[in-house]
């Protein structure tokens, strides 16, 4: 069955089942913001053939990834999610099963982070695209421009996993001898990324004040460069500390593995700059975090390797235009 078989009103009624009953029904959702906190709003657009394709991403995975990307932006600001809205542009011949799967994937991700779907919109288009707006609240926001000389650069998780997972999905037969569990982990990193909202609680509990930060959705190297640029300092990364996933070295040569770690993107981890003593407390408190460099006087960003220093250029990362 295609969505044109239902018509707009029946389609909207079908999608409302994915929303809390006490919110949906009027012309807009009403959300309460906790006292003494600010509202954080972020939005993201995903287009078929640019951000996802049937070859690598099921409808459920499209929904999960779309939500995860927006929740990751909230995490990068230090914000707790309040809800999301979803606007869809769909061809008339879109299969109803695909649409159901999309919303099932979105809700599956939202449930992990106790976040409601609070509304949206539908319209007809020649290509599938979806726009998600996520809303959150924060008492003290994290900004990119707050890094200082002497700060440690802390990252969560590993990088390059999503890029490796995409390679496995595109060229599966080439990696037949890869350990099955490693293969599954890498593909899951691409299809079902986990936004790092879990870091907000320890950051608050430890009483860590000034933090510069952003997520690594466009690549670890891109995030470090942007943090340095916005703060007017220079980033030094230590090549032997870059957090790569298990199995990456078995897939590709060292130079390509380094490239995927720095520029692969879509790992949706957090990159934070904070005072060294605060960084140590955070890394000791939360498993899977690592100090991978520091901010020094100057401008730009560089990678320190054993035998050389590489200048990091933002042109190496993903760009739409």
PDB file of C-alpha atoms in Angstrom:
ATOM      1  CA  UNK A   1       0.000   0.000   0.000  1.00  0.00           C
ATOM      2  CA  UNK A   2       1.203   3.508  -0.832  1.00  0.00           C
ATOM      3  CA  UNK A   3       0.590   6.670   1.168  1.00  0.00           C
ATOM      4  CA  UNK A   4      -1.620   8.017  -1.634  1.00  0.00           C
ATOM      5  CA  UNK A   5      -4.053   5.168  -0.907  1.00  0.00           C
ATOM      6  CA  UNK A   6      -4.798   6.659   2.512  1.00  0.00           C
ATOM      7  CA  UNK A   7      -4.968  10.383   1.869  1.00  0.00           C
ATOM      8  CA  UNK A   8      -3.642  13.157   4.082  1.00  0.00           C
ATOM      9  CA  UNK A   9      -6.098  12.986   6.973  1.00  0.00           C
ATOM     10  CA  UNK A  10      -5.882   9.221   7.414  1.00  0.00           C
ATOM     11  CA  UNK A  11      -2.119   9.411   7.075  1.00  0.00           C
ATOM     12  CA  UNK A  12      -1.872  12.055   9.792  1.00  0.00           C
ATOM     13  CA  UNK A  13      -4.112   9.983  12.026  1.00  0.00           C
ATOM     14  CA  UNK A  14      -1.838   6.989  11.469  1.00  0.00           C
ATOM     15  CA  UNK A  15       1.278   8.961  12.408  1.00  0.00           C
ATOM     16  CA  UNK A  16      -0.275  10.487  15.508  1.00  0.00           C
ATOM     17  CA  UNK A  17      -0.092   7.082  17.180  1.00  0.00           C
ATOM     18  CA  UNK A  18       3.631   7.680  17.574  1.00  0.00           C
ATOM     19  CA  UNK A  19       3.020  10.841  19.632  1.00  0.00           C
ATOM     20  CA  UNK A  20       1.849  11.251  23.266  1.00  0.00           C
ATOM     21  CA  UNK A  21      -1.937  11.543  23.328  1.00  0.00           C
ATOM     22  CA  UNK A  22      -1.912  14.477  25.758  1.00  0.00           C
ATOM     23  CA  UNK A  23       0.175  16.647  23.379  1.00  0.00           C
ATOM     24  CA  UNK A  24      -1.120  15.964  19.874  1.00  0.00           C
ATOM     25  CA  UNK A  25      -4.386  17.406  18.604  1.00  0.00           C
ATOM     26  CA  UNK A  26      -4.070  21.199  18.571  1.00  0.00           C
ATOM     27  CA  UNK A  27      -2.133  23.562  16.304  1.00  0.00           C
ATOM     28  CA  UNK A  28       1.049  23.386  18.345  1.00  0.00           C
ATOM     29  CA  UNK A  29       2.687  21.483  21.195  1.00  0.00           C
ATOM     30  CA  UNK A  30       2.999  23.147  24.610  1.00  0.00           C
ATOM     31  CA  UNK A  31       6.195  22.186  26.440  1.00  0.00           C
ATOM     32  CA  UNK A  32       7.326  23.341  29.864  1.00  0.00           C
ATOM     33  CA  UNK A  33      10.892  24.588  30.310  1.00  0.00           C
ATOM     34  CA  UNK A  34      12.368  23.965  33.786  1.00  0.00           C
ATOM     35  CA  UNK A  35      12.812  27.087  35.947  1.00  0.00           C
ATOM     36  CA  UNK A  36      16.039  29.081  35.428  1.00  0.00           C
ATOM     37  CA  UNK A  37      16.869  27.179  32.255  1.00  0.00           C
ATOM     38  CA  UNK A  38      17.121  28.331  28.641  1.00  0.00           C
ATOM     39  CA  UNK A  39      15.457  26.775  25.607  1.00  0.00           C
ATOM     40  CA  UNK A  40      17.814  25.174  23.065  1.00  0.00           C
ATOM     41  CA  UNK A  41      16.511  24.603  19.521  1.00  0.00           C
ATOM     42  CA  UNK A  42      18.298  22.731  16.747  1.00  0.00           C
ATOM     43  CA  UNK A  43      17.119  21.519  13.342  1.00  0.00           C
ATOM     44  CA  UNK A  44      18.434  19.153  10.708  1.00  0.00           C
ATOM     45  CA  UNK A  45      17.353  18.152   7.192  1.00  0.00           C
ATOM     46  CA  UNK A  46      17.939  14.726   5.649  1.00  0.00           C
ATOM     47  CA  UNK A  47      17.387  13.949   1.967  1.00  0.00           C
ATOM     48  CA  UNK A  48      17.156  10.580   0.248  1.00  0.00           C
ATOM     49  CA  UNK A  49      20.267   9.955  -1.832  1.00  0.00           C
ATOM     50  CA  UNK A  50      22.332  12.462   0.158  1.00  0.00           C
ATOM     51  CA  UNK A  51      22.024  11.357   3.773  1.00  0.00           C
ATOM     52  CA  UNK A  52      20.620   7.853   3.356  1.00  0.00           C
ATOM     53  CA  UNK A  53      19.868   5.215   0.738  1.00  0.00           C
ATOM     54  CA  UNK A  54      18.093   1.831   0.656  1.00  0.00           C
ATOM     55  CA  UNK A  55      21.453   0.152  -0.021  1.00  0.00           C
ATOM     56  CA  UNK A  56      22.821   0.992   3.419  1.00  0.00           C
ATOM     57  CA  UNK A  57      19.920   2.130   5.576  1.00  0.00           C
ATOM     58  CA  UNK A  58      16.523   0.597   6.311  1.00  0.00           C
ATOM     59  CA  UNK A  59      13.554   2.831   7.060  1.00  0.00           C
ATOM     60  CA  UNK A  60      13.963   2.078  10.776  1.00  0.00           C
ATOM     61  CA  UNK A  61      17.630   3.031  10.634  1.00  0.00           C
ATOM     62  CA  UNK A  62      16.830   6.277   8.787  1.00  0.00           C
ATOM     63  CA  UNK A  63      14.453   7.178  11.603  1.00  0.00           C
ATOM     64  CA  UNK A  64      16.950   6.295  14.332  1.00  0.00           C
ATOM     65  CA  UNK A  65      19.829   8.178  12.687  1.00  0.00           C
ATOM     66  CA  UNK A  66      17.705  11.266  12.047  1.00  0.00           C
ATOM     67  CA  UNK A  67      16.713  11.490  15.692  1.00  0.00           C
ATOM     68  CA  UNK A  68      20.211  10.644  16.937  1.00  0.00           C
ATOM     69  CA  UNK A  69      21.759  13.463  14.893  1.00  0.00           C
ATOM     70  CA  UNK A  70      19.478  16.046  16.489  1.00  0.00           C
ATOM     71  CA  UNK A  71      19.803  14.695  20.017  1.00  0.00           C
ATOM     72  CA  UNK A  72      23.566  14.764  19.538  1.00  0.00           C
ATOM     73  CA  UNK A  73      23.357  18.488  18.802  1.00  0.00           C
ATOM     74  CA  UNK A  74      21.484  18.972  22.066  1.00  0.00           C
ATOM     75  CA  UNK A  75      24.121  16.957  23.916  1.00  0.00           C
ATOM     76  CA  UNK A  76      26.835  19.137  22.364  1.00  0.00           C
ATOM     77  CA  UNK A  77      25.113  22.175  23.896  1.00  0.00           C
ATOM     78  CA  UNK A  78      24.768  20.461  27.262  1.00  0.00           C
ATOM     79  CA  UNK A  79      20.978  20.409  26.881  1.00  0.00           C
ATOM     80  CA  UNK A  80      18.438  17.852  28.083  1.00  0.00           C
ATOM     81  CA  UNK A  81      15.844  16.940  25.400  1.00  0.00           C
ATOM     82  CA  UNK A  82      12.253  18.164  25.777  1.00  0.00           C
ATOM     83  CA  UNK A  83      10.843  16.856  22.486  1.00  0.00           C
ATOM     84  CA  UNK A  84      11.151  16.811  18.710  1.00  0.00           C
ATOM     85  CA  UNK A  85       8.968  17.681  15.731  1.00  0.00           C
ATOM     86  CA  UNK A  86       9.188  15.987  12.339  1.00  0.00           C
ATOM     87  CA  UNK A  87       8.298  17.482   8.957  1.00  0.00           C
ATOM     88  CA  UNK A  88       8.161  15.106   6.006  1.00  0.00           C
ATOM     89  CA  UNK A  89       8.128  15.638   2.255  1.00  0.00           C
ATOM     90  CA  UNK A  90       7.096  12.451   0.454  1.00  0.00           C
ATOM     91  CA  UNK A  91       6.342  11.257  -3.074  1.00  0.00           C
ATOM     92  CA  UNK A  92       2.801   9.928  -3.532  1.00  0.00           C
ATOM     93  CA  UNK A  93       4.160   6.447  -4.295  1.00  0.00           C
ATOM     94  CA  UNK A  94       5.995   6.119  -0.959  1.00  0.00           C
ATOM     95  CA  UNK A  95       5.227   2.721   0.541  1.00  0.00           C
ATOM     96  CA  UNK A  96       3.223   2.859   3.752  1.00  0.00           C
ATOM     97  CA  UNK A  97       5.424   0.140   5.240  1.00  0.00           C
ATOM     98  CA  UNK A  98       8.487   2.367   4.733  1.00  0.00           C
ATOM     99  CA  UNK A  99       6.782   5.271   6.495  1.00  0.00           C
ATOM    100  CA  UNK A 100       5.741   3.073   9.421  1.00  0.00           C
ATOM    101  CA  UNK A 101       9.314   1.809   9.685  1.00  0.00           C
ATOM    102  CA  UNK A 102      10.666   5.352   9.674  1.00  0.00           C
ATOM    103  CA  UNK A 103       8.521   6.336  12.642  1.00  0.00           C
ATOM    104  CA  UNK A 104       9.214   3.083  14.460  1.00  0.00           C
ATOM    105  CA  UNK A 105      12.944   3.824  14.199  1.00  0.00           C
ATOM    106  CA  UNK A 106      12.487   7.392  15.413  1.00  0.00           C
ATOM    107  CA  UNK A 107      10.416   6.334  18.401  1.00  0.00           C
ATOM    108  CA  UNK A 108      12.869   3.536  19.249  1.00  0.00           C
ATOM    109  CA  UNK A 109      15.666   6.092  19.553  1.00  0.00           C
ATOM    110  CA  UNK A 110      13.484   8.619  21.383  1.00  0.00           C
ATOM    111  CA  UNK A 111      12.453   6.046  23.985  1.00  0.00           C
ATOM    112  CA  UNK A 112      16.078   5.410  24.910  1.00  0.00           C
ATOM    113  CA  UNK A 113      16.390   9.074  25.875  1.00  0.00           C
ATOM    114  CA  UNK A 114      12.864   9.559  27.285  1.00  0.00           C
ATOM    115  CA  UNK A 115      12.034  12.144  24.635  1.00  0.00           C
ATOM    116  CA  UNK A 116       8.563  12.569  23.075  1.00  0.00           C
ATOM    117  CA  UNK A 117       7.635  13.200  19.464  1.00  0.00           C
ATOM    118  CA  UNK A 118       5.397  16.250  19.785  1.00  0.00           C
ATOM    119  CA  UNK A 119       4.224  17.048  16.246  1.00  0.00           C
ATOM    120  CA  UNK A 120       5.216  17.830  12.692  1.00  0.00           C
ATOM    121  CA  UNK A 121       3.946  18.304   9.161  1.00  0.00           C
ATOM    122  CA  UNK A 122       3.459  16.458   5.864  1.00  0.00           C
ATOM    123  CA  UNK A 123       3.649  17.588   2.264  1.00  0.00           C
ATOM    124  CA  UNK A 124       4.037  16.074  -1.207  1.00  0.00           C
ATOM    125  CA  UNK A 125       7.393  16.198  -3.001  1.00  0.00           C
ATOM    126  CA  UNK A 126       9.328  14.457  -5.743  1.00  0.00           C
ATOM    127  CA  UNK A 127      11.914  13.088  -3.290  1.00  0.00           C
ATOM    128  CA  UNK A 128      11.822  11.911   0.311  1.00  0.00           C
ATOM    129  CA  UNK A 129      13.189  14.417   2.790  1.00  0.00           C
ATOM    130  CA  UNK A 130      12.638  14.928   6.490  1.00  0.00           C
ATOM    131  CA  UNK A 131      13.339  17.836   8.758  1.00  0.00           C
ATOM    132  CA  UNK A 132      13.620  17.360  12.498  1.00  0.00           C
ATOM    133  CA  UNK A 133      13.563  20.136  15.063  1.00  0.00           C
ATOM    134  CA  UNK A 134      14.735  19.153  18.529  1.00  0.00           C
ATOM    135  CA  UNK A 135      14.085  21.196  21.642  1.00  0.00           C
ATOM    136  CA  UNK A 136      15.992  21.005  24.903  1.00  0.00           C
ATOM    137  CA  UNK A 137      16.680  22.930  28.077  1.00  0.00           C
ATOM    138  CA  UNK A 138      19.952  23.880  29.722  1.00  0.00           C
ATOM    139  CA  UNK A 139      21.052  25.898  32.742  1.00  0.00           C
ATOM    140  CA  UNK A 140      24.563  26.647  31.468  1.00  0.00           C
ATOM    141  CA  UNK A 141      25.118  25.997  27.764  1.00  0.00           C
ATOM    142  CA  UNK A 142      28.289  24.575  26.234  1.00  0.00           C
ATOM    143  CA  UNK A 143      29.706  26.760  23.444  1.00  0.00           C
ATOM    144  CA  UNK A 144      32.495  26.295  20.925  1.00  0.00           C
ATOM    145  CA  UNK A 145      34.280  29.563  21.721  1.00  0.00           C
ATOM    146  CA  UNK A 146      35.109  28.829  25.364  1.00  0.00           C
ATOM    147  CA  UNK A 147      38.400  26.916  24.949  1.00  0.00           C
ATOM    148  CA  UNK A 148      41.525  28.418  26.521  1.00  0.00           C
ATOM    149  CA  UNK A 149      45.279  27.910  26.160  1.00  0.00           C
ATOM    150  CA  UNK A 150      46.236  24.954  28.329  1.00  0.00           C
ATOM    151  CA  UNK A 151      42.913  23.134  27.993  1.00  0.00           C
ATOM    152  CA  UNK A 152      42.909  19.394  27.484  1.00  0.00           C
ATOM    153  CA  UNK A 153      40.976  18.017  24.493  1.00  0.00           C
ATOM    154  CA  UNK A 154      38.716  15.175  25.611  1.00  0.00           C
ATOM    155  CA  UNK A 155      36.721  12.907  23.320  1.00  0.00           C
ATOM    156  CA  UNK A 156      34.101  10.288  24.030  1.00  0.00           C
ATOM    157  CA  UNK A 157      34.050   6.880  22.367  1.00  0.00           C
ATOM    158  CA  UNK A 158      35.915   5.914  19.213  1.00  0.00           C
ATOM    159  CA  UNK A 159      36.058   7.546  15.805  1.00  0.00           C
ATOM    160  CA  UNK A 160      36.058   6.026  12.347  1.00  0.00           C
ATOM    161  CA  UNK A 161      33.550   3.340  13.309  1.00  0.00           C
ATOM    162  CA  UNK A 162      30.666   4.808  11.319  1.00  0.00           C
ATOM    163  CA  UNK A 163      32.847   5.235   8.236  1.00  0.00           C
ATOM    164  CA  UNK A 164      34.047   1.652   8.546  1.00  0.00           C
ATOM    165  CA  UNK A 165      30.471   0.455   8.966  1.00  0.00           C
ATOM    166  CA  UNK A 166      29.454   2.283   5.803  1.00  0.00           C
ATOM    167  CA  UNK A 167      32.312   0.618   3.917  1.00  0.00           C
ATOM    168  CA  UNK A 168      31.121  -2.798   5.102  1.00  0.00           C
ATOM    169  CA  UNK A 169      27.594  -2.060   3.914  1.00  0.00           C
ATOM    170  CA  UNK A 170      28.785  -0.871   0.501  1.00  0.00           C
ATOM    171  CA  UNK A 171      31.463  -3.521  -0.125  1.00  0.00           C
ATOM    172  CA  UNK A 172      30.574  -6.406   2.154  1.00  0.00           C
ATOM    173  CA  UNK A 173      32.249  -9.185   0.149  1.00  0.00           C
ATOM    174  CA  UNK A 174      35.638  -7.470   0.384  1.00  0.00           C
ATOM    175  CA  UNK A 175      35.751  -8.017   4.159  1.00  0.00           C
ATOM    176  CA  UNK A 176      34.730 -11.661   4.420  1.00  0.00           C
ATOM    177  CA  UNK A 177      37.461 -12.539   6.936  1.00  0.00           C
ATOM    178  CA  UNK A 178      36.573  -9.810   9.452  1.00  0.00           C
ATOM    179  CA  UNK A 179      35.478 -11.020  12.887  1.00  0.00           C
ATOM    180  CA  UNK A 180      31.626 -11.212  12.881  1.00  0.00           C
ATOM    181  CA  UNK A 181      31.249  -9.318  16.167  1.00  0.00           C
ATOM    182  CA  UNK A 182      33.532  -6.526  14.980  1.00  0.00           C
ATOM    183  CA  UNK A 183      31.578  -6.370  11.721  1.00  0.00           C
ATOM    184  CA  UNK A 184      28.293  -6.095  13.633  1.00  0.00           C
ATOM    185  CA  UNK A 185      29.658  -3.375  15.935  1.00  0.00           C
ATOM    186  CA  UNK A 186      30.930  -1.253  13.050  1.00  0.00           C
ATOM    187  CA  UNK A 187      27.700  -1.539  11.057  1.00  0.00           C
ATOM    188  CA  UNK A 188      25.689  -0.703  14.178  1.00  0.00           C
ATOM    189  CA  UNK A 189      27.849   2.391  14.696  1.00  0.00           C
ATOM    190  CA  UNK A 190      26.754   3.602  11.269  1.00  0.00           C
ATOM    191  CA  UNK A 191      23.096   2.585  11.373  1.00  0.00           C
ATOM    192  CA  UNK A 192      22.302   3.135  15.067  1.00  0.00           C
ATOM    193  CA  UNK A 193      24.603   5.824  16.524  1.00  0.00           C
ATOM    194  CA  UNK A 194      24.147   6.769  20.185  1.00  0.00           C
ATOM    195  CA  UNK A 195      24.105  10.493  21.022  1.00  0.00           C
ATOM    196  CA  UNK A 196      26.153  11.160  24.157  1.00  0.00           C
ATOM    197  CA  UNK A 197      23.454  12.583  26.381  1.00  0.00           C
ATOM    198  CA  UNK A 198      24.784  10.256  29.065  1.00  0.00           C
ATOM    199  CA  UNK A 199      27.696  12.643  29.627  1.00  0.00           C
ATOM    200  CA  UNK A 200      25.497  15.484  30.850  1.00  0.00           C
ATOM    201  CA  UNK A 201      24.922  13.965  34.286  1.00  0.00           C
ATOM    202  CA  UNK A 202      28.610  13.452  35.202  1.00  0.00           C
ATOM    203  CA  UNK A 203      29.499  16.907  33.878  1.00  0.00           C
ATOM    204  CA  UNK A 204      26.907  18.411  36.208  1.00  0.00           C
ATOM    205  CA  UNK A 205      27.682  16.146  39.138  1.00  0.00           C
ATOM    206  CA  UNK A 206      31.410  16.911  39.004  1.00  0.00           C
ATOM    207  CA  UNK A 207      30.644  20.609  39.004  1.00  0.00           C
ATOM    208  CA  UNK A 208      32.764  21.273  35.926  1.00  0.00           C
ATOM    209  CA  UNK A 209      32.323  24.907  34.920  1.00  0.00           C
ATOM    210  CA  UNK A 210      33.765  26.298  31.697  1.00  0.00           C
ATOM    211  CA  UNK A 211      33.626  23.820  28.827  1.00  0.00           C
ATOM    212  CA  UNK A 212      34.012  24.310  25.096  1.00  0.00           C
ATOM    213  CA  UNK A 213      32.490  21.567  23.027  1.00  0.00           C
ATOM    214  CA  UNK A 214      30.634  20.228  20.019  1.00  0.00           C
ATOM    215  CA  UNK A 215      29.800  16.863  18.534  1.00  0.00           C
ATOM    216  CA  UNK A 216      31.862  15.062  15.917  1.00  0.00           C
ATOM    217  CA  UNK A 217      29.106  14.469  13.369  1.00  0.00           C
ATOM    218  CA  UNK A 218      31.238  16.024  10.600  1.00  0.00           C
ATOM    219  CA  UNK A 219      34.430  14.344  11.763  1.00  0.00           C
ATOM    220  CA  UNK A 220      36.804  14.521  14.729  1.00  0.00           C
ATOM    221  CA  UNK A 221      39.258  16.675  12.796  1.00  0.00           C
ATOM    222  CA  UNK A 222      36.499  19.090  11.785  1.00  0.00           C
ATOM    223  CA  UNK A 223      35.334  19.456  15.397  1.00  0.00           C
ATOM    224  CA  UNK A 224      38.828  20.159  16.726  1.00  0.00           C
ATOM    225  CA  UNK A 225      39.500  22.747  14.017  1.00  0.00           C
ATOM    226  CA  UNK A 226      36.212  24.524  14.677  1.00  0.00           C
ATOM    227  CA  UNK A 227      36.760  24.611  18.438  1.00  0.00           C
ATOM    228  CA  UNK A 228      40.235  26.075  17.955  1.00  0.00           C
ATOM    229  CA  UNK A 229      39.051  28.632  15.407  1.00  0.00           C
ATOM    230  CA  UNK A 230      36.066  29.820  17.440  1.00  0.00           C
ATOM    231  CA  UNK A 231      38.210  30.130  20.581  1.00  0.00           C
ATOM    232  CA  UNK A 232      41.195  31.836  18.948  1.00  0.00           C
ATOM    233  CA  UNK A 233      43.679  29.152  20.005  1.00  0.00           C
ATOM    234  CA  UNK A 234      45.624  26.314  18.383  1.00  0.00           C
ATOM    235  CA  UNK A 235      44.760  22.631  18.743  1.00  0.00           C
ATOM    236  CA  UNK A 236      47.465  20.000  19.044  1.00  0.00           C
ATOM    237  CA  UNK A 237      46.331  16.398  18.643  1.00  0.00           C
ATOM    238  CA  UNK A 238      48.549  13.491  19.625  1.00  0.00           C
ATOM    239  CA  UNK A 239      48.530  10.865  16.899  1.00  0.00           C
ATOM    240  CA  UNK A 240      49.087   7.937  19.255  1.00  0.00           C
ATOM    241  CA  UNK A 241      46.012   8.892  21.300  1.00  0.00           C
ATOM    242  CA  UNK A 242      43.440   8.978  18.504  1.00  0.00           C
ATOM    243  CA  UNK A 243      40.572   6.648  19.549  1.00  0.00           C
ATOM    244  CA  UNK A 244      40.019   4.141  16.743  1.00  0.00           C
ATOM    245  CA  UNK A 245      37.559   1.219  16.915  1.00  0.00           C
ATOM    246  CA  UNK A 246      38.608  -2.431  17.194  1.00  0.00           C
ATOM    247  CA  UNK A 247      38.977  -3.988  13.761  1.00  0.00           C
ATOM    248  CA  UNK A 248      39.791  -0.810  11.855  1.00  0.00           C
ATOM    249  CA  UNK A 249      43.469  -1.692  11.540  1.00  0.00           C
ATOM    250  CA  UNK A 250      42.486  -5.066  10.062  1.00  0.00           C
ATOM    251  CA  UNK A 251      40.403  -3.388   7.366  1.00  0.00           C
ATOM    252  CA  UNK A 252      42.622  -0.660   5.951  1.00  0.00           C
ATOM    253  CA  UNK A 253      46.247   0.562   5.960  1.00  0.00           C
ATOM    254  CA  UNK A 254      47.350   2.926   8.778  1.00  0.00           C
ATOM    255  CA  UNK A 255      47.137   6.122   6.692  1.00  0.00           C
ATOM    256  CA  UNK A 256      43.579   5.373   5.586  1.00  0.00           C
ATOM    257  CA  UNK A 257      42.590   4.330   9.110  1.00  0.00           C
ATOM    258  CA  UNK A 258      43.865   7.695  10.386  1.00  0.00           C
ATOM    259  CA  UNK A 259      41.879   9.450   7.673  1.00  0.00           C
ATOM    260  CA  UNK A 260      38.673   7.671   8.693  1.00  0.00           C
ATOM    261  CA  UNK A 261      39.268   8.465  12.378  1.00  0.00           C
ATOM    262  CA  UNK A 262      39.771  12.169  11.675  1.00  0.00           C
ATOM    263  CA  UNK A 263      37.389  12.773   8.792  1.00  0.00           C
ATOM    264  CA  UNK A 264      35.010   9.792   8.535  1.00  0.00           C
ATOM    265  CA  UNK A 265      32.241  11.618  10.375  1.00  0.00           C
ATOM    266  CA  UNK A 266      28.846  10.541  11.738  1.00  0.00           C
ATOM    267  CA  UNK A 267      30.249   9.053  14.937  1.00  0.00           C
ATOM    268  CA  UNK A 268      28.158  11.534  16.981  1.00  0.00           C
ATOM    269  CA  UNK A 269      30.591  11.603  19.878  1.00  0.00           C
ATOM    270  CA  UNK A 270      31.450  14.691  21.934  1.00  0.00           C
ATOM    271  CA  UNK A 271      34.683  16.691  21.713  1.00  0.00           C
ATOM    272  CA  UNK A 272      35.273  18.822  24.815  1.00  0.00           C
ATOM    273  CA  UNK A 273      37.940  21.323  25.861  1.00  0.00           C
ATOM    274  CA  UNK A 274      38.352  21.942  29.584  1.00  0.00           C
ATOM    275  CA  UNK A 275      40.973  22.629  32.231  1.00  0.00           C
ATOM    276  CA  UNK A 276      43.454  19.711  32.623  1.00  0.00           C
ATOM    277  CA  UNK A 277      42.415  18.988  36.211  1.00  0.00           C
ATOM    278  CA  UNK A 278      38.743  18.878  35.215  1.00  0.00           C
ATOM    279  CA  UNK A 279      39.576  16.711  32.214  1.00  0.00           C
ATOM    280  CA  UNK A 280      41.355  14.196  34.430  1.00  0.00           C
ATOM    281  CA  UNK A 281      38.431  14.035  36.840  1.00  0.00           C
ATOM    282  CA  UNK A 282      36.011  13.487  33.974  1.00  0.00           C
ATOM    283  CA  UNK A 283      38.110  10.797  32.278  1.00  0.00           C
ATOM    284  CA  UNK A 284      38.574   8.997  35.614  1.00  0.00           C
ATOM    285  CA  UNK A 285      34.817   9.131  36.242  1.00  0.00           C
ATOM    286  CA  UNK A 286      33.455   8.060  32.842  1.00  0.00           C
ATOM    287  CA  UNK A 287      34.654   4.984  30.965  1.00  0.00           C
ATOM    288  CA  UNK A 288      35.457   5.384  27.283  1.00  0.00           C
ATOM    289  CA  UNK A 289      36.709   8.959  27.449  1.00  0.00           C
ATOM    290  CA  UNK A 290      40.253   9.947  26.482  1.00  0.00           C
ATOM    291  CA  UNK A 291      42.494  13.000  26.458  1.00  0.00           C
ATOM    292  CA  UNK A 292      43.854  13.265  22.911  1.00  0.00           C
ATOM    293  CA  UNK A 293      45.559  16.664  22.850  1.00  0.00           C
ATOM    294  CA  UNK A 294      45.665  20.195  24.172  1.00  0.00           C
ATOM    295  CA  UNK A 295      45.021  23.806  23.218  1.00  0.00           C
ATOM    296  CA  UNK A 296      48.102  25.999  22.891  1.00  0.00           C
ATOM    297  CA  UNK A 297      48.860  29.558  21.856  1.00  0.00           C
ATOM    298  CA  UNK A 298      48.481  30.230  18.140  1.00  0.00           C
ATOM    299  CA  UNK A 299      45.875  29.490  15.484  1.00  0.00           C
ATOM    300  CA  UNK A 300      44.833  26.403  13.552  1.00  0.00           C
ATOM    301  CA  UNK A 301      45.218  22.724  14.346  1.00  0.00           C
ATOM    302  CA  UNK A 302      47.912  20.103  13.906  1.00  0.00           C
ATOM    303  CA  UNK A 303      48.437  16.401  14.396  1.00  0.00           C
ATOM    304  CA  UNK A 304      51.677  15.361  16.077  1.00  0.00           C
ATOM    305  CA  UNK A 305      52.982  12.038  14.784  1.00  0.00           C
ATOM    306  CA  UNK A 306      56.214  10.234  15.616  1.00  0.00           C
ATOM    307  CA  UNK A 307      58.153  11.459  12.624  1.00  0.00           C
ATOM    308  CA  UNK A 308      56.273  14.559  11.519  1.00  0.00           C
ATOM    309  CA  UNK A 309      53.578  17.131  12.179  1.00  0.00           C
ATOM    310  CA  UNK A 310      50.535  17.303   9.921  1.00  0.00           C
ATOM    311  CA  UNK A 311      48.503  20.487   9.553  1.00  0.00           C
ATOM    312  CA  UNK A 312      44.779  19.749   9.804  1.00  0.00           C
ATOM    313  CA  UNK A 313      42.706  21.517   7.153  1.00  0.00           C
ATOM    314  CA  UNK A 314      38.940  21.781   7.414  1.00  0.00           C
ATOM    315  CA  UNK A 315      38.613  21.094   3.658  1.00  0.00           C
ATOM    316  CA  UNK A 316      39.356  17.437   4.437  1.00  0.00           C
ATOM    317  CA  UNK A 317      35.969  16.947   6.080  1.00  0.00           C
ATOM    318  CA  UNK A 318      32.540  16.500   4.534  1.00  0.00           C
ATOM    319  CA  UNK A 319      31.022  19.515   2.773  1.00  0.00           C
ATOM    320  CA  UNK A 320      27.624  19.801   1.082  1.00  0.00           C
ATOM    321  CA  UNK A 321      28.700  22.573  -1.277  1.00  0.00           C
TER     322      UNK A 321
END
